[in-house]
Amino acid sequence: EVQLVESGGGLVQPGGSLRLSCTASGFILTDYWTAWVRQAPGKGLDWVANINEDGSERYYADSVKGRFTISRDTAKNSVSLQMNSLRGEDTGVYYCAKEPYDLWGRGTLVNVSP
Amino acid sequence: DVVLTQSPVSLPAALGQPASISCKSSQSLVHSDGNTYLNWIHQRPGQSPRRLIYKVSNRDSGVPDRFSGSGSATDFTLKISRVEAEDVGVYYCMQGTHWLPYTFGQGTKLEIK
């Protein structure tokens, strides 16, 4: 089955770090650009970052630039999002999506709270 | 950044009746390659987003033909010809023409009245 599965979410204090992973099955993730999109509780969708097929291009929303790093692991058929200096406003469900956004994972919840 | 404004924000719809959602862009979404990268995304309650329509009017695989997309440049519409119970949830338009960043509309919540 073609799918994306996110993991790594959880409760973290402000200023802390988390590393999210997105693992693909049923297809080769490095054949596609891959993105992270987040959704704050009760709010809409917000693009976070993306990475190209070979990892040579990475782009970030201004709100996370300098704090988040997207990377990919070809051997694990996965993409990761390292999140540092977390803030309350980073709380939400983080979705991984294969571009052009035709496949989304089920999401992983990040809760930044004291 | 490109701002996408959807209307209405809330859409009470009757089963079997048509429904329509508007998405207006702060700038033209026609790309230099001639394509218009405007998607429609559906999110059912408690579920992850799912793309319904890409490049304005192309339905994704498995999307019922009661869904249709239209529009050009800055004005776009998603139409449901006959609303069914499974159509509830939030609909978002999303643009990829002027990405970095990709942007989404604020969402339209469809509920059955």
XYZ file of C-alpha atoms in Angstrom:
227
model
C 0.000 0.000 0.000
C 1.237 3.460 -0.896
C 1.385 5.538 2.284
C 3.297 7.980 4.441
C 3.606 7.471 8.183
C 4.767 10.223 10.529
C 6.276 9.647 13.957
C 8.205 11.458 16.664
C 5.615 13.865 18.015
C 4.997 14.440 21.693
C 4.993 16.880 24.578
C 7.995 19.178 24.863
C 8.755 22.277 26.889
C 9.284 25.659 25.243
C 12.863 25.914 24.053
C 13.118 22.159 23.625
C 13.662 19.981 20.565
C 11.877 17.198 18.709
C 12.691 15.199 15.610
C 9.830 14.108 13.393
C 10.123 11.360 10.811
C 8.072 10.567 7.737
C 8.511 7.092 6.299
C 7.155 6.056 2.944
C 5.993 2.630 1.891
C 4.914 1.392 -1.502
C 7.028 3.917 -3.384
C 10.460 5.582 -3.409
C 10.245 8.858 -1.521
C 13.465 10.189 -3.056
C 11.722 10.287 -6.429
C 9.663 13.242 -5.191
C 9.835 16.567 -3.406
C 8.506 16.111 0.132
C 6.920 18.684 2.411
C 5.844 19.208 5.993
C 2.560 21.020 6.635
C 1.213 21.763 10.095
C -2.169 22.496 11.590
C -2.575 24.294 14.904
C -5.520 23.103 17.020
C -8.774 24.176 15.387
C -6.937 26.113 12.702
C -6.089 25.760 9.010
C -3.162 24.329 7.105
C 0.238 26.011 7.193
C 3.189 25.037 4.999
C 6.399 24.513 6.985
C 9.209 23.232 4.764
C 10.100 21.103 1.776
C 13.058 19.248 0.295
C 13.862 18.169 -3.229
C 14.551 14.673 -4.487
C 18.249 14.496 -3.638
C 18.222 16.806 -0.627
C 20.226 19.552 -2.314
C 17.398 22.099 -2.049
C 15.560 22.899 1.162
C 13.084 25.673 1.814
C 11.378 26.924 4.967
C 8.540 29.137 6.070
C 9.795 32.352 7.661
C 8.220 31.305 10.962
C 10.546 28.292 11.314
C 13.655 29.413 9.429
C 16.781 28.990 11.553
C 14.997 26.686 14.016
C 13.816 23.756 11.877
C 15.870 21.579 9.536
C 14.444 19.214 6.948
C 16.539 16.286 5.713
C 16.118 12.941 4.056
C 17.478 9.455 4.667
C 17.543 7.512 1.425
C 18.315 4.184 3.092
C 15.262 4.489 5.333
C 13.055 5.940 2.574
C 12.211 8.763 4.926
C 12.277 12.506 5.489
C 12.895 14.111 8.870
C 12.144 17.447 10.468
C 14.480 18.502 13.277
C 12.719 21.128 15.366
C 14.756 23.211 17.813
C 13.936 26.192 20.017
C 10.293 25.164 20.025
C 7.602 27.701 20.892
C 3.980 27.446 21.927
C 2.894 28.538 18.478
C 4.593 25.446 17.009
C 1.936 23.276 18.657
C -0.184 21.286 16.238
C -0.448 18.259 14.024
C 2.437 17.913 11.580
C 1.669 16.232 8.270
C 4.136 14.903 5.775
C 3.068 15.234 2.136
C 4.480 13.975 -1.118
C 4.479 16.788 -3.627
C 2.441 17.794 -5.546
C 0.396 17.162 -2.393
C -1.352 14.115 -3.815
C -0.444 11.956 -0.822
C -0.541 12.927 2.852
C 0.302 11.061 6.017
C -1.984 10.802 9.054
C 0.048 13.311 11.021
C 1.861 13.430 14.345
C 0.926 15.741 17.228
C 3.458 18.172 18.671
C 2.522 19.877 21.930
C 4.832 22.620 23.168
C 3.824 23.412 26.719
C 5.509 24.097 30.105
C 3.097 35.912 0.043
C 0.002 35.046 -1.975
C -3.162 35.407 0.077
C -6.073 33.106 -0.743
C -9.484 34.205 0.529
C -12.282 31.658 0.610
C -15.996 32.253 0.904
C -18.154 31.327 2.586
C -16.325 30.341 5.755
C -19.275 28.164 6.782
C -21.469 26.323 4.287
C -24.647 24.592 5.456
C -25.655 22.332 2.587
C -28.678 20.111 1.998
C -28.223 16.516 0.892
C -28.691 16.160 -2.836
C -28.400 19.895 -3.408
C -25.503 21.756 -5.064
C -22.841 23.654 -3.130
C -20.138 26.065 -4.204
C -16.978 27.499 -2.632
C -15.068 30.516 -3.905
C -11.330 31.104 -3.649
C -9.857 34.462 -4.592
C -6.126 35.060 -4.904
C -4.255 38.283 -4.148
C -2.376 37.839 -7.427
C -2.672 35.868 -10.625
C -1.870 32.176 -10.228
C -0.854 31.696 -13.856
C 2.706 30.361 -13.814
C 5.316 31.337 -16.370
C 5.067 27.762 -17.714
C 1.408 28.391 -18.587
C -0.055 26.218 -15.857
C -2.167 27.429 -12.952
C -1.206 25.605 -9.768
C -4.400 25.817 -7.751
C -5.452 22.758 -5.763
C -8.517 21.959 -3.713
C -7.958 19.947 -0.527
C -10.621 18.229 1.611
C -10.217 17.338 5.261
C -12.892 15.234 6.912
C -13.288 15.568 10.698
C -10.416 13.836 12.469
C -8.723 12.854 9.232
C -5.723 14.014 7.264
C -6.065 16.276 4.224
C -6.721 14.790 0.813
C -6.246 16.488 -2.540
C -9.412 16.526 -4.661
C -8.548 18.796 -7.560
C -5.217 19.898 -9.044
C -4.348 22.585 -11.585
C -7.783 24.199 -11.229
C -9.980 21.536 -12.752
C -8.347 18.084 -12.754
C -9.946 15.542 -10.423
C -7.686 13.183 -8.528
C -8.120 9.446 -8.895
C -11.150 8.196 -6.986
C -12.760 11.625 -6.615
C -16.442 11.479 -7.580
C -17.451 13.396 -10.679
C -19.898 15.454 -8.634
C -16.844 17.533 -7.715
C -15.640 20.065 -10.260
C -13.171 22.918 -10.239
C -13.099 25.975 -12.432
C -11.689 29.465 -12.681
C -8.687 31.384 -13.894
C -6.057 33.902 -12.844
C -7.364 35.091 -9.441
C -10.869 33.636 -9.143
C -11.572 29.958 -8.600
C -14.567 27.840 -7.637
C -15.150 24.347 -6.304
C -18.607 22.983 -7.037
C -20.365 19.934 -5.675
C -23.292 19.059 -7.913
C -25.161 16.986 -5.318
C -23.946 17.028 -1.726
C -23.598 13.679 0.023
C -23.067 12.987 3.719
C -19.423 12.014 3.167
C -18.675 15.496 1.795
C -18.693 17.107 5.259
C -15.499 18.644 6.526
C -13.262 21.558 5.639
C -12.264 22.487 2.108
C -9.088 24.447 1.410
C -7.772 25.972 -1.749
C -3.998 25.888 -2.055
C -1.624 27.578 -4.485
C 1.737 26.373 -5.735
C 2.381 28.932 -8.473
C 4.228 31.408 -6.279
C 5.559 28.904 -3.811
C 7.911 29.793 -1.117
C 5.736 29.652 0.549
C 2.898 27.439 -0.583
C -0.227 29.064 0.817
C -3.699 27.863 1.744
C -7.034 29.547 2.022
C -8.502 29.808 5.513
C -10.905 26.962 4.865
C -14.638 26.477 4.301
C -16.503 24.193 6.663
C -19.264 22.253 4.956
C -21.946 20.729 7.138
C -25.248 19.078 6.358
C -28.324 21.112 7.263
